[in-house]
Coordinates of C-alpha atoms (C1' of nucleotides) in Angstrom, one line a residue:
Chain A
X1 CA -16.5 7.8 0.5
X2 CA -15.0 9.8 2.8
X3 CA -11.7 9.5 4.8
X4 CA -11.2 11.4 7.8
X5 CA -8.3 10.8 10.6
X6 CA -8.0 12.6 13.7
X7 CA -5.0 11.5 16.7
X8 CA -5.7 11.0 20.2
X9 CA -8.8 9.6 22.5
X10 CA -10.9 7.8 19.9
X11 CA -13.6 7.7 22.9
X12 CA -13.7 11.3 23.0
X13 CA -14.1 14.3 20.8
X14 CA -16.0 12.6 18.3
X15 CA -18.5 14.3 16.2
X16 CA -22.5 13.1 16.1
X17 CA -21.3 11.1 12.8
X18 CA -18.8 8.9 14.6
X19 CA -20.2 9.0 18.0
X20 CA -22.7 6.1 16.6
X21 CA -19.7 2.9 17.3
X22 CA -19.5 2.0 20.4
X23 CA -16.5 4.1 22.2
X24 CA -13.2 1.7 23.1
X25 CA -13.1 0.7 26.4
X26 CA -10.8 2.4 27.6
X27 CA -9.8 6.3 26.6
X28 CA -6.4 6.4 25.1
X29 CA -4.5 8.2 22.5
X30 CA -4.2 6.6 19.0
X31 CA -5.4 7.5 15.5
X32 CA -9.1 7.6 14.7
X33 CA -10.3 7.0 11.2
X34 CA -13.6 7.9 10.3
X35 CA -14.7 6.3 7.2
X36 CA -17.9 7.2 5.3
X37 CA -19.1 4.6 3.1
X38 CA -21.8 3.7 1.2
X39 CA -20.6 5.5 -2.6
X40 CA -19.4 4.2 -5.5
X41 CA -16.1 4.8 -7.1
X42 CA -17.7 7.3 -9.5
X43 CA -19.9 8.3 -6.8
X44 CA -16.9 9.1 -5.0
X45 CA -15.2 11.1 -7.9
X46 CA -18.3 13.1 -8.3
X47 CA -17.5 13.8 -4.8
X48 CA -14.0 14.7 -5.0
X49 CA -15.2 17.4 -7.2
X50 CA -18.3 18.3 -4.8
X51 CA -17.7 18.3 -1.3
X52 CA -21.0 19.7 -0.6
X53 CA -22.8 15.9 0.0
X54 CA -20.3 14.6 2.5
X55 CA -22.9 14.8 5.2
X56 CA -24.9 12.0 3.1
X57 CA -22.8 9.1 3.6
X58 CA -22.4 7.0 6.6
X59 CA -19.5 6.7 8.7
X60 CA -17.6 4.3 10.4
X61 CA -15.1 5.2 13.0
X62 CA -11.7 2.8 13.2
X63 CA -8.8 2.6 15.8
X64 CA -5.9 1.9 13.8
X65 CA -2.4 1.1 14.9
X66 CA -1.5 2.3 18.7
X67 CA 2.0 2.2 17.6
X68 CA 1.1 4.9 14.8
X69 CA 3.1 8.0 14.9
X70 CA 2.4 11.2 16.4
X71 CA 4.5 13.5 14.5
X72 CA 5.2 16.1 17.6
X73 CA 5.0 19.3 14.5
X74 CA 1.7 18.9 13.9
X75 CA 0.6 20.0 17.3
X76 CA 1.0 22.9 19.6
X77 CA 4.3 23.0 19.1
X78 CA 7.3 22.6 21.4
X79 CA 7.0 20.4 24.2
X80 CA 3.3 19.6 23.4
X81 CA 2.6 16.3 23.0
X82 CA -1.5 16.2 21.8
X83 CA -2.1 17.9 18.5
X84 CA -3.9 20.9 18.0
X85 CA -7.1 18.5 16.9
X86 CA -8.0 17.2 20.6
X87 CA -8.9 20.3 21.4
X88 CA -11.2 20.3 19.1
X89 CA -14.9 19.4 19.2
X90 CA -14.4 18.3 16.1
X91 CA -11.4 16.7 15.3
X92 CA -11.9 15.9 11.7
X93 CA -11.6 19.5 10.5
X94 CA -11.6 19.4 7.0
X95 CA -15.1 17.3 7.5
X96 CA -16.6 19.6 8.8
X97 CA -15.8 22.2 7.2
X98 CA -17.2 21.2 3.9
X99 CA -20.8 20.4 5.3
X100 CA -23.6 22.5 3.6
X101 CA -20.4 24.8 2.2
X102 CA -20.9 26.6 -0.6
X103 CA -18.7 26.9 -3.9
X104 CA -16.2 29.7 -3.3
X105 CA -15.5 32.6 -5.3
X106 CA -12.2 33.3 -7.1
X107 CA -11.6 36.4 -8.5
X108 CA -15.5 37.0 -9.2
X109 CA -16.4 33.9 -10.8
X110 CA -17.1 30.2 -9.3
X111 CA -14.0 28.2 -9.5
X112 CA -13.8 24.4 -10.3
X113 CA -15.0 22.7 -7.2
X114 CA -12.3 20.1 -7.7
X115 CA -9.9 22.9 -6.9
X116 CA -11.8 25.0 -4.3
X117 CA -12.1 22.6 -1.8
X118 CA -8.5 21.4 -2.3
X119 CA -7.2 24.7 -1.9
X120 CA -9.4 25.8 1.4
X121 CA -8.0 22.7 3.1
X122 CA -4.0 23.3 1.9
X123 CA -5.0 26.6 3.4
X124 CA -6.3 25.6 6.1
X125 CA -3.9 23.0 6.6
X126 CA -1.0 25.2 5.9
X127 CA -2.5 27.9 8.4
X128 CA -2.4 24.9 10.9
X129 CA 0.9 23.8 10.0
X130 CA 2.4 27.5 9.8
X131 CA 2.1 28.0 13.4
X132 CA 3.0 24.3 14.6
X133 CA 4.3 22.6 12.1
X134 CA 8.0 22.9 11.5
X135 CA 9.3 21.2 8.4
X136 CA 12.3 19.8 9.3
X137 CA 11.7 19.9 12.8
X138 CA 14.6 17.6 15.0
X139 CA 11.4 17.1 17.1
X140 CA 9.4 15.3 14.7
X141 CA 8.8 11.4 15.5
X142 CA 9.5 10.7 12.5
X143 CA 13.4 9.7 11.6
X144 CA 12.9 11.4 8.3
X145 CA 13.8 15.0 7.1
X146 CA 10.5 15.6 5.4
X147 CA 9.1 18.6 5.7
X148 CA 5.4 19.2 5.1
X149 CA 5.3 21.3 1.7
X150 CA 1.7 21.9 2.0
X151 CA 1.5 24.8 -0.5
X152 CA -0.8 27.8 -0.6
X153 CA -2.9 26.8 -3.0
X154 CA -6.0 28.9 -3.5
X155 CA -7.6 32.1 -3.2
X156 CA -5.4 34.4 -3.5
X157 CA -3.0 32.2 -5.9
X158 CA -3.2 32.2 -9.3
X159 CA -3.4 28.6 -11.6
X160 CA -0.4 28.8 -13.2
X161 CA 0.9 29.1 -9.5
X162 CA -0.5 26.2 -8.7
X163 CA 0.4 24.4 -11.3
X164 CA 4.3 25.7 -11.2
X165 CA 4.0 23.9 -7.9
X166 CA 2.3 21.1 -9.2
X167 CA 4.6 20.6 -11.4
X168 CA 7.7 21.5 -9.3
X169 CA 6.5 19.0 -7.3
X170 CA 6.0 16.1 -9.7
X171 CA 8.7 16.8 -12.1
X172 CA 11.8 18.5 -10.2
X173 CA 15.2 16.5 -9.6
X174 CA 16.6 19.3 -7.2
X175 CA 15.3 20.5 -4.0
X176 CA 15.7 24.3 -3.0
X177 CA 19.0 23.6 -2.2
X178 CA 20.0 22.4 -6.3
X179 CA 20.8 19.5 -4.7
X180 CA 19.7 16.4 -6.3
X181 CA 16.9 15.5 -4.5
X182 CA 17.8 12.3 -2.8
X183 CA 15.5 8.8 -2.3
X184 CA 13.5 8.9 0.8
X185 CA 12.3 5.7 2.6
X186 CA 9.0 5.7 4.6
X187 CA 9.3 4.5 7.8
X188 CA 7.5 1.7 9.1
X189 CA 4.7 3.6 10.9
X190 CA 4.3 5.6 7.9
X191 CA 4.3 2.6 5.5
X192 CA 1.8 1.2 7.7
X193 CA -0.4 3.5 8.4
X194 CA -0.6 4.4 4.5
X195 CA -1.2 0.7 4.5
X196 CA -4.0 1.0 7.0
X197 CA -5.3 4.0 4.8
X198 CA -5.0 1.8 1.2
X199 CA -7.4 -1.2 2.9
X200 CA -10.1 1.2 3.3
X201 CA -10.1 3.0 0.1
X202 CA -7.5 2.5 -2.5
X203 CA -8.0 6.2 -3.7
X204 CA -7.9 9.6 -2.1
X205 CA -9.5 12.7 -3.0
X206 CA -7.4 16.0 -2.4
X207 CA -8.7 16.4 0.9
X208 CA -7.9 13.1 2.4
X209 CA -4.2 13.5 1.0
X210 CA -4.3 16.5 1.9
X211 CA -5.4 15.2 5.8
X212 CA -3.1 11.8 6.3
X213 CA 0.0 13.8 4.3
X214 CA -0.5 15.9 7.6
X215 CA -0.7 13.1 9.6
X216 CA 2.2 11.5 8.6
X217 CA 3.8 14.5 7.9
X218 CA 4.5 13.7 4.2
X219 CA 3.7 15.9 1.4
X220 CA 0.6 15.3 -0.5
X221 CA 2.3 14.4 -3.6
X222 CA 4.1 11.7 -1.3
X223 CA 1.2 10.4 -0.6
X224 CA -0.4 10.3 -3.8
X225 CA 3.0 8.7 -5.3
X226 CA 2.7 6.3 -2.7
X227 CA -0.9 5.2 -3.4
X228 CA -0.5 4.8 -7.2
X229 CA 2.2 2.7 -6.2
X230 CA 0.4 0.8 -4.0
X231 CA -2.3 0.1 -6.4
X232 CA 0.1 -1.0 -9.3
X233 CA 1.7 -3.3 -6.9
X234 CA -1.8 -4.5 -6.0
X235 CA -2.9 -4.9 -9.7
X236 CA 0.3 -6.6 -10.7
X237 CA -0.2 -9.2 -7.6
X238 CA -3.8 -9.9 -9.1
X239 CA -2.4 -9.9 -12.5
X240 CA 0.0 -12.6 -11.5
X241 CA -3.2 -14.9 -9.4
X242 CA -5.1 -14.6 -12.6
X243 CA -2.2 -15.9 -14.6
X244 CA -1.7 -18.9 -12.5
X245 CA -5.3 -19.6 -12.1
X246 CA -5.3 -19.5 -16.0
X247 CA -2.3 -21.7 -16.1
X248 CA -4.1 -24.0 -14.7
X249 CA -6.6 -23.9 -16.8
X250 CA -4.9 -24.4 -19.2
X251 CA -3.2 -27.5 -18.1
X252 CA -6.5 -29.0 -16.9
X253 CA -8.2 -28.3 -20.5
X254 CA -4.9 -30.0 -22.3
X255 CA -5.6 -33.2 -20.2
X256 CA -9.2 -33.1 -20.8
X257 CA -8.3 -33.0 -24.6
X258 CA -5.7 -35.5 -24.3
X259 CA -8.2 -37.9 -22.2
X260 CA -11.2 -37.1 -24.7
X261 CA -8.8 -37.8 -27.5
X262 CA -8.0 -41.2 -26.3
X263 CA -11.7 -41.5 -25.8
X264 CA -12.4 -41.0 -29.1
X265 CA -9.8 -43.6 -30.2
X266 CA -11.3 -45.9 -28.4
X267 CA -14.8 -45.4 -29.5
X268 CA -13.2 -45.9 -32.7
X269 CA -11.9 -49.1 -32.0
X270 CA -14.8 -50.3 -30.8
X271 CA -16.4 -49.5 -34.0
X272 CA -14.1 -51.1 -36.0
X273 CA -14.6 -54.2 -33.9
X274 CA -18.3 -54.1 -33.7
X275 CA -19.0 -52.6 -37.2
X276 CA -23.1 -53.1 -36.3
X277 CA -23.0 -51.2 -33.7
X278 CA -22.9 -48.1 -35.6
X279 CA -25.7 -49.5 -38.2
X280 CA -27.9 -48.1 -35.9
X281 CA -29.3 -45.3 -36.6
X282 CA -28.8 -41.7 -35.5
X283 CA -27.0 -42.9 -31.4
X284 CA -27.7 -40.0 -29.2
X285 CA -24.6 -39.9 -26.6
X286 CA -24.9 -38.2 -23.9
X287 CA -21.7 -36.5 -21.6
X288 CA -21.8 -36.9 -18.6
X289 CA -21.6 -34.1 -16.2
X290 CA -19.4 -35.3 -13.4
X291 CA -17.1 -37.7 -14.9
X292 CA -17.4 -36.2 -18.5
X293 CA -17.7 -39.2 -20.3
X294 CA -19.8 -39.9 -22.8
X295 CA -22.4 -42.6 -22.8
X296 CA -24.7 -44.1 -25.6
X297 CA -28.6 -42.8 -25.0
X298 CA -29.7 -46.4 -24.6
X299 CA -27.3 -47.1 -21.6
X300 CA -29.0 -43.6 -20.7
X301 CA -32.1 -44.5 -21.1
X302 CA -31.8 -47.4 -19.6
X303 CA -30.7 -45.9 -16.3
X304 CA -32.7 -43.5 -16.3
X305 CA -35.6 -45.9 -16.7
X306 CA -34.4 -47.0 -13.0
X307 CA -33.9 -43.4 -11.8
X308 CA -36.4 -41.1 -14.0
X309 CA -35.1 -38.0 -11.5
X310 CA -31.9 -37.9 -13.8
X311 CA -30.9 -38.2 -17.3
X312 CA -27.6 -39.0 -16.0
X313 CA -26.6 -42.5 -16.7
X314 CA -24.7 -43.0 -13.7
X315 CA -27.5 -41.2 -11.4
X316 CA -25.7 -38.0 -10.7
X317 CA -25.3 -34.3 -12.2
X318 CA -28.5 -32.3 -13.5
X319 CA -30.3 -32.8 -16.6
X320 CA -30.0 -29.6 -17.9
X321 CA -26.6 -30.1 -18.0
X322 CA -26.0 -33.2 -19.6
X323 CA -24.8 -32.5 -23.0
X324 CA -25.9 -34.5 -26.1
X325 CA -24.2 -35.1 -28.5
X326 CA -25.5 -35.9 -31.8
X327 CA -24.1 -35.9 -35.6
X328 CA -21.4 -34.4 -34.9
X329 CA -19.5 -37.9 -33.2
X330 CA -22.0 -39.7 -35.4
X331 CA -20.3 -38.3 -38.5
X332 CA -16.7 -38.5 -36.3
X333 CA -17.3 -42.3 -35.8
X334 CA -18.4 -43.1 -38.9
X335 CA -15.0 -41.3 -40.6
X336 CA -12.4 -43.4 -38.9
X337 CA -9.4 -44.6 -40.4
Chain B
dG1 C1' -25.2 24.9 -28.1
dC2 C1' -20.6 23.8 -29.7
dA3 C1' -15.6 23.5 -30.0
dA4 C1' -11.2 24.6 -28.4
dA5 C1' -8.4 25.3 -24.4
dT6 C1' -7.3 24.2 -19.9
dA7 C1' -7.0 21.7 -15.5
dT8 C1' -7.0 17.6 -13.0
dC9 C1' -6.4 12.9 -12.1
dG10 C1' -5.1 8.0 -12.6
dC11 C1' -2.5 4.7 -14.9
dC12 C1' 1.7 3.1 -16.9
dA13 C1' 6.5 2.5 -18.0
dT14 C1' 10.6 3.7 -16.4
dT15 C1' 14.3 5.5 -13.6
dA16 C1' 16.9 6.1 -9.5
dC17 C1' 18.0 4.9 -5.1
dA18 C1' 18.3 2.1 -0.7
dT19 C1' 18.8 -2.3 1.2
dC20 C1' 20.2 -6.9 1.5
dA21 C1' 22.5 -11.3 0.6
Chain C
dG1 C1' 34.4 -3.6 0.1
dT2 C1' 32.0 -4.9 -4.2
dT3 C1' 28.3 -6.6 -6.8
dG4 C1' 23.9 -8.1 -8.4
dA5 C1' 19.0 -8.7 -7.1
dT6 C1' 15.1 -6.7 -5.2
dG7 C1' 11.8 -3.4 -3.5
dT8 C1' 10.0 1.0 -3.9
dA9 C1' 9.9 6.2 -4.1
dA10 C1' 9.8 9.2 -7.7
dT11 C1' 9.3 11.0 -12.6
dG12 C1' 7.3 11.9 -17.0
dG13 C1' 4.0 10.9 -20.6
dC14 C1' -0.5 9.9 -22.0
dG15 C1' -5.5 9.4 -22.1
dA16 C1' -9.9 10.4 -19.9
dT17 C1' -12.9 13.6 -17.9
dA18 C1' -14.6 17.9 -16.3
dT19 C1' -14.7 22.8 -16.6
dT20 C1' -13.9 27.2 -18.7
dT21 C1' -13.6 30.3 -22.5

DNA sequence: GCAAATATCGCCATTACATCA
DNA sequence: GTTGATGTAATGGCGATATTT
């Protein structure tokens, strides 16, 4: 599945792929999200780590929230309001870019493909950002002091580089400063947007980090932080709907019990009140499926000899269903105190 | 072809901080 | 102004998987 977002006229500028949905009515500038669909979660791995077969999914263009931000550094720069992607035939870069691309070389040999494409589109996105996007630019629409820390990654830069930064990025308490790096708080266009982002796909692969950290002007790890956040919160919400639905299982199997107890109880009284009714041999009872009670086969029988659709004794449920219950009660009845 | 080493990713538990009552 | 509760960004560890050596 692929992820793609792209600011400004949704009715314009699209490529072939997206240019299938019907434009909005209107031209007007908000974020576009193209959304290829059609692949499995491991389908979708696979292509995390093979960006070669993007061009075989299906997409589906979205206009998400009008309000969304459109952080001022990631275009033209000063004073320029449209990013850089308008002008664009194709506004979904990192898309494109990848279709019929072949595995790049690093240093001689084939690299993993998990990293090569990741690392052409930090490049890219960094060579995009290093001419209009300033980090903690006063301009930016966001109230935030984030700065876009796309890194280099890639040719040119060696692993452990990449993982220094890697883990610099995961594991550091200080900034560059040696300040302790302080709690940020996503504004509410980010929050949503990532949001928007999280009810189309709950998981991103490097690129689409790599593509709505630019958007929002995050960092990629800040984006990745926030989606596993997002789907632990999401798990734990399901977590707590299946223990309540389970709950009340529970409590309507304890009354069952309780009610089938009493049941039995009485069948025993009866039995000790009318001893010759159990010289009979073998009963068959039968449970009913609705109301779960169980009936002696010759009160069956005898309805069904009315109603020979149904085994049930009170003309409803299925046969198959109908449980019978031999021996086992037999034996139960025949025990009593 | 196989095993060890390495890289990457997601999940999880936890911490740390911001916000609010 | 202080405090405790709550929400959530961020961290570090671990296992799974893929790739490289």
């Amino acid at each position: 599945m692929e992820l793609a977002l792209s600011l400004g006229d949704s009715s314009q500028s699209l490529p072939p792929f997206l240019a299938k949905t019907p434009p909005t009515p209107a031209p007007r500038l908000d974020f576009c999200m193209a959304l290829g669909v059609g692949m499995s979660g491991e389908a979708m791995k696979e292509t995390s780590r093979d960006r070669g077969s993007s061009n075989s999914s299906s997409f589906l263009q979205l206009d998400l929230l009008p309000f969304s931000p459109v952080p001022r550094s990631c275009n033209g720069g000063p004073g320029v309001d449209r990013p850089a992607d308008l002008s664009s035939p194709f506004p979904l870069p990192w898309l494109v870019e990848h279709l019929g691309s072949e595995p790049e070389l690093f240093n001689g040999r084939t690299k993993r493909l998990s990293i090569n494409p990741f690392a052409a589109a930090a490049e890219d996105v960094d060579d995009a950002g290093a001419q209009s996007s300033s980090p903690n630019s006063a301009a930016s629409s966001f109230p935030m002091d984030f700065g876009i820390v796309v890194s280099g990654r890639g040719r040119g830069r060696s692993e452990t580089e990449v993982d220094a930064e890697r883990d610099c990025s995961r594991g550091s308490d200080e900034d560059e400063n040696g300040s302790t790096r302080k709690k940020l708080r996503l504004s509410k266009e980010q929050s949503a947007f990532l949001e928007e982002s999280f009810k189309e796909q709950s998981t991103l692969n490097p690129k689409q980090k790599i593509a709505l950290a630019k958007q929002l002007n995050l960092r990629p790890r800040q984006v990745e932080v926030w989606f596993q956040n997002r789907r632990a919160r999401t798990k734990l919400k399901q977590t707590e709907i299946d223990c309540e639905y389970l709950k009340r299982c529970c409590e309507t199997l304890t009354e069952e019990n309780r009610r089938l107890q009493k049941e039995l109880q009485d069948l025993r009284a009866l039995k000790t009140a009318r001893p010759f009714y159990m010289q009979s041999p073998a009963t068959t009872l039968t449970m009913c499926p609705s109301c779960e009670r169980s009936v002696p086969a010759a009160t069956q029988s005898a309805v069904a000899a009315s109603k020979p659709t149904t085994t049930h004794p009170f003309g409803g449920g299925q046969p198959g269903k109908s449980h019978r219950v031999q021996g086992q009660q037999q034996e139960q009845l025949s025990s009593g105190p």
